[in-house]
Coordinates of C-alpha atoms and ligand atoms in Angstrom, one line a residue:
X17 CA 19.7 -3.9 31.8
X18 CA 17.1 -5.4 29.2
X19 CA 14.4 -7.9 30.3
X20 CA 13.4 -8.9 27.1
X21 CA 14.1 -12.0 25.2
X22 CA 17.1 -11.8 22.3
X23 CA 14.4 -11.7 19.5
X24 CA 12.9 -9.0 20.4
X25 CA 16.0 -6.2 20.9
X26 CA 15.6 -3.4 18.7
X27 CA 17.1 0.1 18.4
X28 CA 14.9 2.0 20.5
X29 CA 13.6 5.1 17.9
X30 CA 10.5 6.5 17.0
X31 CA 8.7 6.0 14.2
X32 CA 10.3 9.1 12.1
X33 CA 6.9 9.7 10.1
X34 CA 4.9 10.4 13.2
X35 CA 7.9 12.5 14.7
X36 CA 8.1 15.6 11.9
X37 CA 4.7 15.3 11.8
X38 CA 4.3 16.6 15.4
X39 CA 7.3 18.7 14.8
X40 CA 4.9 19.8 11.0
X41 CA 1.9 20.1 13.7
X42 CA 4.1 22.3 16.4
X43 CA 5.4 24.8 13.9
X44 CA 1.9 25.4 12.7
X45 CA 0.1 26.1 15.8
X46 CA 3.5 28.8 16.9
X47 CA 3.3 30.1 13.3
X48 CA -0.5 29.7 11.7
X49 CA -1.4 26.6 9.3
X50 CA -0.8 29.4 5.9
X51 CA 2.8 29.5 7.1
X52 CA 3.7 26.0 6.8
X53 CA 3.4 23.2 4.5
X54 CA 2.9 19.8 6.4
X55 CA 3.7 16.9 3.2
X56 CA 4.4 14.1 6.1
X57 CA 1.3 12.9 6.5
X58 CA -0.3 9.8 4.7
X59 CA -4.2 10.1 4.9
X60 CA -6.1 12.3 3.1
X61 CA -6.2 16.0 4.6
X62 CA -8.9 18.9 3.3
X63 CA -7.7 22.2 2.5
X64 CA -7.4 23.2 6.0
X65 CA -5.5 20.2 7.0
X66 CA -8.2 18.2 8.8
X67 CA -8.7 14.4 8.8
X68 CA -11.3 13.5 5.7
X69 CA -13.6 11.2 7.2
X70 CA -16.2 10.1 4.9
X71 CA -19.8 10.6 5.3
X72 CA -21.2 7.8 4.0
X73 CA -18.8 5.4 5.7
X74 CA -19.7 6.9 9.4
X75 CA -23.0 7.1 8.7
X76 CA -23.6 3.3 8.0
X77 CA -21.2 2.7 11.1
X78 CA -23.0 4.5 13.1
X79 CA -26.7 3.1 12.0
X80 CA -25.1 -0.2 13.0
X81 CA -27.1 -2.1 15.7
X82 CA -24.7 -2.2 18.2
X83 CA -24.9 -5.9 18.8
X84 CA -23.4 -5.7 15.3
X85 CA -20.3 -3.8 16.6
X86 CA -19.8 -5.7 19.8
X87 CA -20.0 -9.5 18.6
X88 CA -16.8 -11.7 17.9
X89 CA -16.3 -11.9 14.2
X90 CA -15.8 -15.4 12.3
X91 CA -11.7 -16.1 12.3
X92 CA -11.3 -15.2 8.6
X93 CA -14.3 -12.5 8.2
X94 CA -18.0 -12.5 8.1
X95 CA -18.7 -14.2 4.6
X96 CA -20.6 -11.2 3.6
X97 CA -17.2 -8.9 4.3
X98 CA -15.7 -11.6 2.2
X99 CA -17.9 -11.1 -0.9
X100 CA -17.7 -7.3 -0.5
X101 CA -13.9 -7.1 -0.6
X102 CA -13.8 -8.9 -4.1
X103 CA -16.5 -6.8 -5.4
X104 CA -15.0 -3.4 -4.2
X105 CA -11.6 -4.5 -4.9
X106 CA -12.6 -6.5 -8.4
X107 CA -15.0 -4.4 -9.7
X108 CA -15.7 -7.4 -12.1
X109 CA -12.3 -8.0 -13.3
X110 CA -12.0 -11.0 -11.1
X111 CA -9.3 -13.4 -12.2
X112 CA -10.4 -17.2 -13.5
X113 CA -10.0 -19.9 -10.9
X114 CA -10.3 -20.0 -7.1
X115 CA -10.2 -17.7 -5.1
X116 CA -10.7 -17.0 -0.8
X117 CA -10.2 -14.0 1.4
X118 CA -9.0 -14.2 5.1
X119 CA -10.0 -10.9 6.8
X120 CA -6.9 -9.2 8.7
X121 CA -6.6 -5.8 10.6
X122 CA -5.6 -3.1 7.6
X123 CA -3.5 -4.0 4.7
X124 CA -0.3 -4.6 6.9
X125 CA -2.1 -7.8 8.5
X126 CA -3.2 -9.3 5.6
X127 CA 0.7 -8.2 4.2
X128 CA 1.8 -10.1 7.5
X129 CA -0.1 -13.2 7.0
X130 CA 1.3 -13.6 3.2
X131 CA 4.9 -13.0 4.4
X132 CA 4.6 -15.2 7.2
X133 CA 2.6 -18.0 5.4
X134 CA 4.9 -18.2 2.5
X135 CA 8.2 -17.7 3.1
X136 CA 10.8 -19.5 5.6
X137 CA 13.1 -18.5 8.5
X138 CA 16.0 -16.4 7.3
X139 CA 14.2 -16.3 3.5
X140 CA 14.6 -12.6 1.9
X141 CA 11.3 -11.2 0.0
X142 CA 11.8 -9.3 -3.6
X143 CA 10.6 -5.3 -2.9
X144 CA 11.3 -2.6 -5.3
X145 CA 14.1 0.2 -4.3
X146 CA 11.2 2.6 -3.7
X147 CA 9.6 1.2 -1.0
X148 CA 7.2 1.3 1.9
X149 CA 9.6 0.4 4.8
X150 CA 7.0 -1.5 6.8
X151 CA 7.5 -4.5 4.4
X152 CA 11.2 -4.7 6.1
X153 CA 10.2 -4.4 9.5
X154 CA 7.0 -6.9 9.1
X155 CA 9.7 -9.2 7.9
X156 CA 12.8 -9.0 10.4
X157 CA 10.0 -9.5 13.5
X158 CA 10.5 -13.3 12.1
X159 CA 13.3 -13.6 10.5
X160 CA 12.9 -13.0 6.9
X161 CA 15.0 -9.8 5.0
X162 CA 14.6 -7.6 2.1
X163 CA 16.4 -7.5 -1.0
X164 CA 15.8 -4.8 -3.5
X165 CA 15.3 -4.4 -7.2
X166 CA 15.7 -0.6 -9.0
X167 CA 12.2 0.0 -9.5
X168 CA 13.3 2.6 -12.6
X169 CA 15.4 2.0 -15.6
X170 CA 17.4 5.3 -16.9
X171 CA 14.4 6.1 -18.7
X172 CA 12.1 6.4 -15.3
X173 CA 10.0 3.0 -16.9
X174 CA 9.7 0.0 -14.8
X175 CA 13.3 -1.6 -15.0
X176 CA 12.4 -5.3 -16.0
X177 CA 15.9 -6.1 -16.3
X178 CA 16.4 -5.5 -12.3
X179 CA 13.4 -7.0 -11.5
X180 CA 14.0 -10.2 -13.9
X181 CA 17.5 -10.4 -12.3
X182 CA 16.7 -10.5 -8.7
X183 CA 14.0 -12.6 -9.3
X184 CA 16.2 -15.2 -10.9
X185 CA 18.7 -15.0 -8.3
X186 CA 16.7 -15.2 -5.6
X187 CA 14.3 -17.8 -6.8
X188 CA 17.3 -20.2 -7.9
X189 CA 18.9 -19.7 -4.2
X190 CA 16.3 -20.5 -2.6
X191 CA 13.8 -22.3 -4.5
X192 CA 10.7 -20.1 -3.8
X193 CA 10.6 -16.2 -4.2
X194 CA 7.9 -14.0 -2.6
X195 CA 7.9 -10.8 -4.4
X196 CA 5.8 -7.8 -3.2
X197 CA 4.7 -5.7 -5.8
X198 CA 2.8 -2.1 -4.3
X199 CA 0.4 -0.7 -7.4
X200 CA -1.4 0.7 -8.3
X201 CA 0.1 4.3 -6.7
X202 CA 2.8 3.0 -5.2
X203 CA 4.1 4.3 -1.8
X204 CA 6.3 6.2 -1.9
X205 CA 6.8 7.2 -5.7
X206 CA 3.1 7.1 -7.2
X207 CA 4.1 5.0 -9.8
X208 CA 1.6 2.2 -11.1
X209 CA 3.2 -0.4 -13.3
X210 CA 1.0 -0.4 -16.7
X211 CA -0.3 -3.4 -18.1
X212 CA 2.5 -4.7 -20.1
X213 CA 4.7 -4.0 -17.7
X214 CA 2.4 -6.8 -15.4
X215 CA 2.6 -8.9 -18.9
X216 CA 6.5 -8.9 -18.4
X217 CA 5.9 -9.8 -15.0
X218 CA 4.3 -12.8 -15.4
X219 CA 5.7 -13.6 -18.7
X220 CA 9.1 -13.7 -16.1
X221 CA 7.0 -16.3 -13.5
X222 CA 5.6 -18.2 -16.0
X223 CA 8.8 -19.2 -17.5
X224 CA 10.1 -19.7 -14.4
X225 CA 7.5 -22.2 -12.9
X226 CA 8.5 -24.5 -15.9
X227 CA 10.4 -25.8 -13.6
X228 CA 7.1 -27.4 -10.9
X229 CA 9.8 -27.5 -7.9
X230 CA 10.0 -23.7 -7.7
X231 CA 7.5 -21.8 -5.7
X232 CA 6.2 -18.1 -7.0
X233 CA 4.2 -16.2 -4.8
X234 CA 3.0 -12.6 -6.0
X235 CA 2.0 -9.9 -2.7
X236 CA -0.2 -7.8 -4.6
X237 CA -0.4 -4.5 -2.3
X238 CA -3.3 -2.2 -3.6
X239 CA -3.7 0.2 -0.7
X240 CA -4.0 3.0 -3.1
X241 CA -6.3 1.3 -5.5
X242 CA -9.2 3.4 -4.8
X243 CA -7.4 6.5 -5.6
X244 CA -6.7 6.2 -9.3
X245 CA -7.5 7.9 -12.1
X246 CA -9.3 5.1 -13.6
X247 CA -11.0 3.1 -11.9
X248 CA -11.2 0.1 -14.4
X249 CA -8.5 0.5 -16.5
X250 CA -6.8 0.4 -13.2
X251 CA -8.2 -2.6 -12.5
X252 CA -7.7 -4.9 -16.0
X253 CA -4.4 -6.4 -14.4
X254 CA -6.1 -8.8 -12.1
X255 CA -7.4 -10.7 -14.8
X256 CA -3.8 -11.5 -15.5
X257 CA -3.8 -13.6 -12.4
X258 CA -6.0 -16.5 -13.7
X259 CA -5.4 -19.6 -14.9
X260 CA -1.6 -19.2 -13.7
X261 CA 0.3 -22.4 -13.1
X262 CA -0.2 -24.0 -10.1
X263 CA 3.0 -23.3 -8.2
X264 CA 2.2 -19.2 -8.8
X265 CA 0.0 -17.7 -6.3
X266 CA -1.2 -14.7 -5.9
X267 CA -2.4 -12.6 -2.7
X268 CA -4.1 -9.5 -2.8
X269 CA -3.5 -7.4 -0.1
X270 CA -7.0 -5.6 0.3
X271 CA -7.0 -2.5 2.5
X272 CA -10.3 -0.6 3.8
X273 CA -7.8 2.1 5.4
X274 CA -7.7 4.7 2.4
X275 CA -10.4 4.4 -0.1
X276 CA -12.8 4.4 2.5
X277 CA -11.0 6.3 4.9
X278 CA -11.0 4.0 7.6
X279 CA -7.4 4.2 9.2
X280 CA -8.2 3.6 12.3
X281 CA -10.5 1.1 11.9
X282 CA -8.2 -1.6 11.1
X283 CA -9.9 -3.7 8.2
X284 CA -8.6 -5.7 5.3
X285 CA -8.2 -8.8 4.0
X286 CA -6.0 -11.2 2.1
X287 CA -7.2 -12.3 -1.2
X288 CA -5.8 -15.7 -2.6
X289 CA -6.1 -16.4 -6.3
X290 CA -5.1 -19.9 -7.7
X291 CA -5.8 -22.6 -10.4
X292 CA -5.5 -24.7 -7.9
X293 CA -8.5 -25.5 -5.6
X294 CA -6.1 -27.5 -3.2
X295 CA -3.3 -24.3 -3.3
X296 CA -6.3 -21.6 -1.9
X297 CA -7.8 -23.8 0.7
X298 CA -4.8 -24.3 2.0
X299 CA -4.1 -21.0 2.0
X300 CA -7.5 -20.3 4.1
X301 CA -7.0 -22.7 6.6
X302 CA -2.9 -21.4 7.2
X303 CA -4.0 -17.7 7.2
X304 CA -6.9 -18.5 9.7
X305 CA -4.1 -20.5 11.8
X306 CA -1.9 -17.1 12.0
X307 CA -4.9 -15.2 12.6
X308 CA -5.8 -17.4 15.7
X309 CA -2.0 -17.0 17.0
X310 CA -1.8 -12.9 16.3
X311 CA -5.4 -11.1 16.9
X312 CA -7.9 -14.1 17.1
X313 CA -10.6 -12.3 14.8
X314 CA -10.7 -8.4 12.9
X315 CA -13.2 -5.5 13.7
X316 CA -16.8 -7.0 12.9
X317 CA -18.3 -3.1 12.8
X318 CA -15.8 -2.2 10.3
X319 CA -16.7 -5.7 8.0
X320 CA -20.5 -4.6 8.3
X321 CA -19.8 -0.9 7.3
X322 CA -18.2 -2.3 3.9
X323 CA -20.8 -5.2 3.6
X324 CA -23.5 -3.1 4.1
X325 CA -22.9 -0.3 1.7
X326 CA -21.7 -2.9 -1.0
X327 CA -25.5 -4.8 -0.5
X328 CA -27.2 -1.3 -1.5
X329 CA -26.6 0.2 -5.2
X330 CA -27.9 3.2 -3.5
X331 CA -25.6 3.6 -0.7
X332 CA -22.2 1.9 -3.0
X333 CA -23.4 4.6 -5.8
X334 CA -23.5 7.2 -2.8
X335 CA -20.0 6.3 -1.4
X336 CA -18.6 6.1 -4.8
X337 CA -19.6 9.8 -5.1
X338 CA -18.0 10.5 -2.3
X339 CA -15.2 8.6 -2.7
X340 CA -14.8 10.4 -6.1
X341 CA -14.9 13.5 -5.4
X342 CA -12.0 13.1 -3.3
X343 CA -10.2 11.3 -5.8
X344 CA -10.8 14.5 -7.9
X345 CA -9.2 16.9 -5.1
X346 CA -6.4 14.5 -5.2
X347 CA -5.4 14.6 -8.7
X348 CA -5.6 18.1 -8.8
X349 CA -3.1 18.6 -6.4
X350 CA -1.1 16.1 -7.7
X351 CA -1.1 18.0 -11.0
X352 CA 0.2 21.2 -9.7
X353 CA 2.8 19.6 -8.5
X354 CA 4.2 17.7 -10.8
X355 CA 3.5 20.9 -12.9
X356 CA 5.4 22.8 -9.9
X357 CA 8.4 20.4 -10.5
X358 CA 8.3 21.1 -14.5
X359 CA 8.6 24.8 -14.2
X360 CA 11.3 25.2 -11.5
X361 CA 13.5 21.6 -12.9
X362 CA 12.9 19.9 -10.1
X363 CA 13.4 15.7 -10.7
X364 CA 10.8 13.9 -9.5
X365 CA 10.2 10.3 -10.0
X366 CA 7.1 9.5 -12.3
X367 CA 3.8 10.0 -10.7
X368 CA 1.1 8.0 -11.4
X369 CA -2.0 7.5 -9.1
X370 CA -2.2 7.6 -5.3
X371 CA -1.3 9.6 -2.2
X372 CA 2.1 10.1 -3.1
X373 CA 5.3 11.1 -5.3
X374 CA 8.9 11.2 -4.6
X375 CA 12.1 13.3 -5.4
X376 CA 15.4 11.8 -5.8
X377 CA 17.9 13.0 -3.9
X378 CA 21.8 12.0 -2.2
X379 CA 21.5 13.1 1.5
X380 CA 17.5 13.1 2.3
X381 CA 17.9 13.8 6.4
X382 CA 19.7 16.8 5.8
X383 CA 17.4 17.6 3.0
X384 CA 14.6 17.0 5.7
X385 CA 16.0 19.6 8.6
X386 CA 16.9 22.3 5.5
X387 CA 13.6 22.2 4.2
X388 CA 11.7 22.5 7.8
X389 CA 13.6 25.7 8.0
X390 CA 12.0 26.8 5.5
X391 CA 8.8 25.4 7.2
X392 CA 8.3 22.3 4.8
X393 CA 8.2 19.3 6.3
X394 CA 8.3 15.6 3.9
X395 CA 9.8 12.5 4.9
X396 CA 13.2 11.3 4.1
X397 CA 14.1 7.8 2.3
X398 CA 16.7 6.2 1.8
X399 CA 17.1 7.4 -1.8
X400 CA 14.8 11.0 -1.4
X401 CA 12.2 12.7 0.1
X402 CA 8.3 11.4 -0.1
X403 CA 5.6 14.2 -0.9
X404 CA 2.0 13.7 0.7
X405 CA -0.4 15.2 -2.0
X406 CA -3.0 13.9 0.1
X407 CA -2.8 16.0 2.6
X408 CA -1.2 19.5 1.2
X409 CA -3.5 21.4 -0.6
X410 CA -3.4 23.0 -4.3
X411 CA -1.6 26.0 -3.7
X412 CA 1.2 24.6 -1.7
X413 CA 1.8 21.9 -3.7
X414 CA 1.9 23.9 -6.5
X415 CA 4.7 26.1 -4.9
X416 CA 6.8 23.4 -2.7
X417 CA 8.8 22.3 -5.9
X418 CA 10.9 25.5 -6.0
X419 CA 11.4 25.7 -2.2
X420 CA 12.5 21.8 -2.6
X421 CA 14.6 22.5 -5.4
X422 CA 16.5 26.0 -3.9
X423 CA 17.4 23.4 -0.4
X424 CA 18.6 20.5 -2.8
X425 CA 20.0 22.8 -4.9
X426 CA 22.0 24.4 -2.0
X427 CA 22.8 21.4 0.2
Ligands
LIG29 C1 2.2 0.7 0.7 C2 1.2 0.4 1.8 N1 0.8 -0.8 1.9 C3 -0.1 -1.1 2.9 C4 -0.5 -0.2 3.8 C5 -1.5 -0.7 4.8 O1 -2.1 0.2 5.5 P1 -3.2 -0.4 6.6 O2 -2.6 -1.4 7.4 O3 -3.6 0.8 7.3 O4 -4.3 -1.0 5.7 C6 -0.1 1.2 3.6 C7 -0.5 2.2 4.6 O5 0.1 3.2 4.7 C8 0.8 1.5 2.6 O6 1.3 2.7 2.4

């Protein structure tokens, strides 16, 4: 029997992540944390494999008044938490024209305002091959598919000619394209398109929106922004995002969950860029709309935590230290194992920034149970298995290459 209404019948399954990561978490209490290598998990881990929580962001949380904490936020953030997000995410390279932030719970509810906002019933949204599977299930809860471009070429750059092809197809079917792009460090591969690879981007949209009937709207998801290797350079591609034509826009999709380790905390916004004055408050007052249907308003302790450090040089310098050091830890594993991967021949896709990187690979479940024989567990894809650098530490990921490459090798 089923009680619930046609919409909402789904297969009934776990969330796979979270399931080999209890199995990663069982075989490490029967066997001892040295004996297994637990690559499932995407927050950052220290090298005993325990949450990092960041000092400086639970200390202001917890200085908080707690009036501060328990009062209803304004619909689309606190206009401080508003400011704050463009300078953190910014850091001065804001794009020319206008610009407004709606406040959502994490990354995935500002991702869920953009798809909702800007596409129709039954539309399909442009992802990458490589991608975070969310996106797909944000979008079949109304109606709206995927279709997929090969993120690589043959050469492991970003493959233009995919991108440019779906694009075109998809924009002349249905007159308006949303197009989620995840960099920089993309989840799952770690790749982060470089600047002229935005240029041919745009240099795509902009021909396209010759035509003022078609409608271009670019999901920028930087949930891994903070963990780059640097910081501005990383950050030079927003400026391509001004002065667009009116019928591009762009929305940032702001996350507080990684780079100030605030998972749980739910905060982010969405950030939309336009030449058009008319095109962003419109924007702002649809968002707010979905926000009143969805979760009313977003954490208001979590928007003073970010507002507050950002107000104080000496607390944002602080964090930033923090923050940094961590970034550090991260690239260091990341190099051993992408140096791992070089001395055993193992393929791996090309890694970048952020919390993860990706092998290639033709049957990835089986992959998954050979290798948690061995007592590594990562997470299968559709096209390969995702490794969590951010929560493994250096030794293992220097030696999980060869064990991933004697399973593949065997399978
Ligand atoms: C690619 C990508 N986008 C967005 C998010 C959003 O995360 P949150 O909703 O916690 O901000 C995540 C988190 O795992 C992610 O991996």
């Amino acid at each position: 029997m089923s009680m619930v209404a046609e919409h909402a019948k789904w297969p009934k399954e776990n969330d796979i992540i979270f399931s080999l990561s209890e199995r990663a978490q069982a075989a490490e209490k029967e066997l001892g944390k040295d004996k297994v290598i637990n690559a499932t998990i995407g927050a950052l881990m220290d090298d005993n494999g325990k949450l990092i929580a960041m000092k400086t962001v639970y200390d202001q949380l917890k200085n908080l008044p707690n009036e501060e904490i328990s009062a209803y936020a304004s619909i689309g953030g606190q206009p401080a938490y508003q400011e704050a997000v463009k300078k953190v995410c910014f850091k001065g390279n804001d794009p020319e024209g206008y610009i407004r932030v709606v406040a959502s719970p994490g990354g995935s509810g500002a991702i869920k305002l953009a798809m909702y906002n800007y596409t129709n019933e039954n539309d399909v949204v442009l992802v990458s091959d490589w991608y975070w599977s969310p996106y797909g299930i944000i979008g079949e809860e109304t109606k709206r598919g995927v279709e997929n471009y090969a993120l690589f070429d043959e050469s492991g750059n970003f493959n233009i000619d995919s991108y440019s092809e779906k694009f075109t197809e998809i924009l002349n079917r249905q007159g308006r394209i949303f197009t989620i792009i995840n960099s920089p460090g993309n989840n799952p591969t770690g790749y982060s398109l470089s600047d002229e690879d935005w240029d041919k981007v745009l240099d795509l949209a902009k021909e396209a929106a010759k035509d003022k009937d078609k409608k271009i709207v670019f999901l920028v998801d930087v949930a891994y922004i903070d963990f780059v290797r640097d910081d501005d350079a990383s950050r030079k591609f927003f400026k391509k995002f001004g002065n667009l034509p009116s019928n591009i826009l762009t929305i940032v999709a702001f996350s507080m969950s990684k780079g100030f380790t605030a998972y749980g905390m739910r905060m982010g916004a969405a950030i939309g860029i336009s030449s058009d004055e008319d095109i962003t408050e419109e924007f702002y007052y649809s968002l707010m709309h979905s926000c009143r249907a969805n979760w009313s308003n977003c954490n208001r302790g979590a928007m003073a935590v970010l507002s507050e450090i950002v107000a104080d040089d000496k607390k944002y310098e602080e964090y930033e230290k923090e923050k940094n050091s961590y970034k550090d830890m991260l690239l260091v594993r990341a190099n051993a194992f992408v140096e791992g991967a070089k001395e055993c021949g193992l393929e791996i896709l090309p890694y970048r920034d952020g919390f993860f990187t990706s092998i290639p690979c033709d049957n990835p479940m089986k992959a998954c149970e050979e290798l948690a024989k061995e007592n590594l567990y990562l997470v299968p894809l559709k096209m390969g298995l995702r490794f969590a650098v951010c929560a493994v530490e250096e030794s293992k990921c220097k030696k999980a290459p060869a064990i991933i490459k004697e399973v593949l090798d065997r399978i």
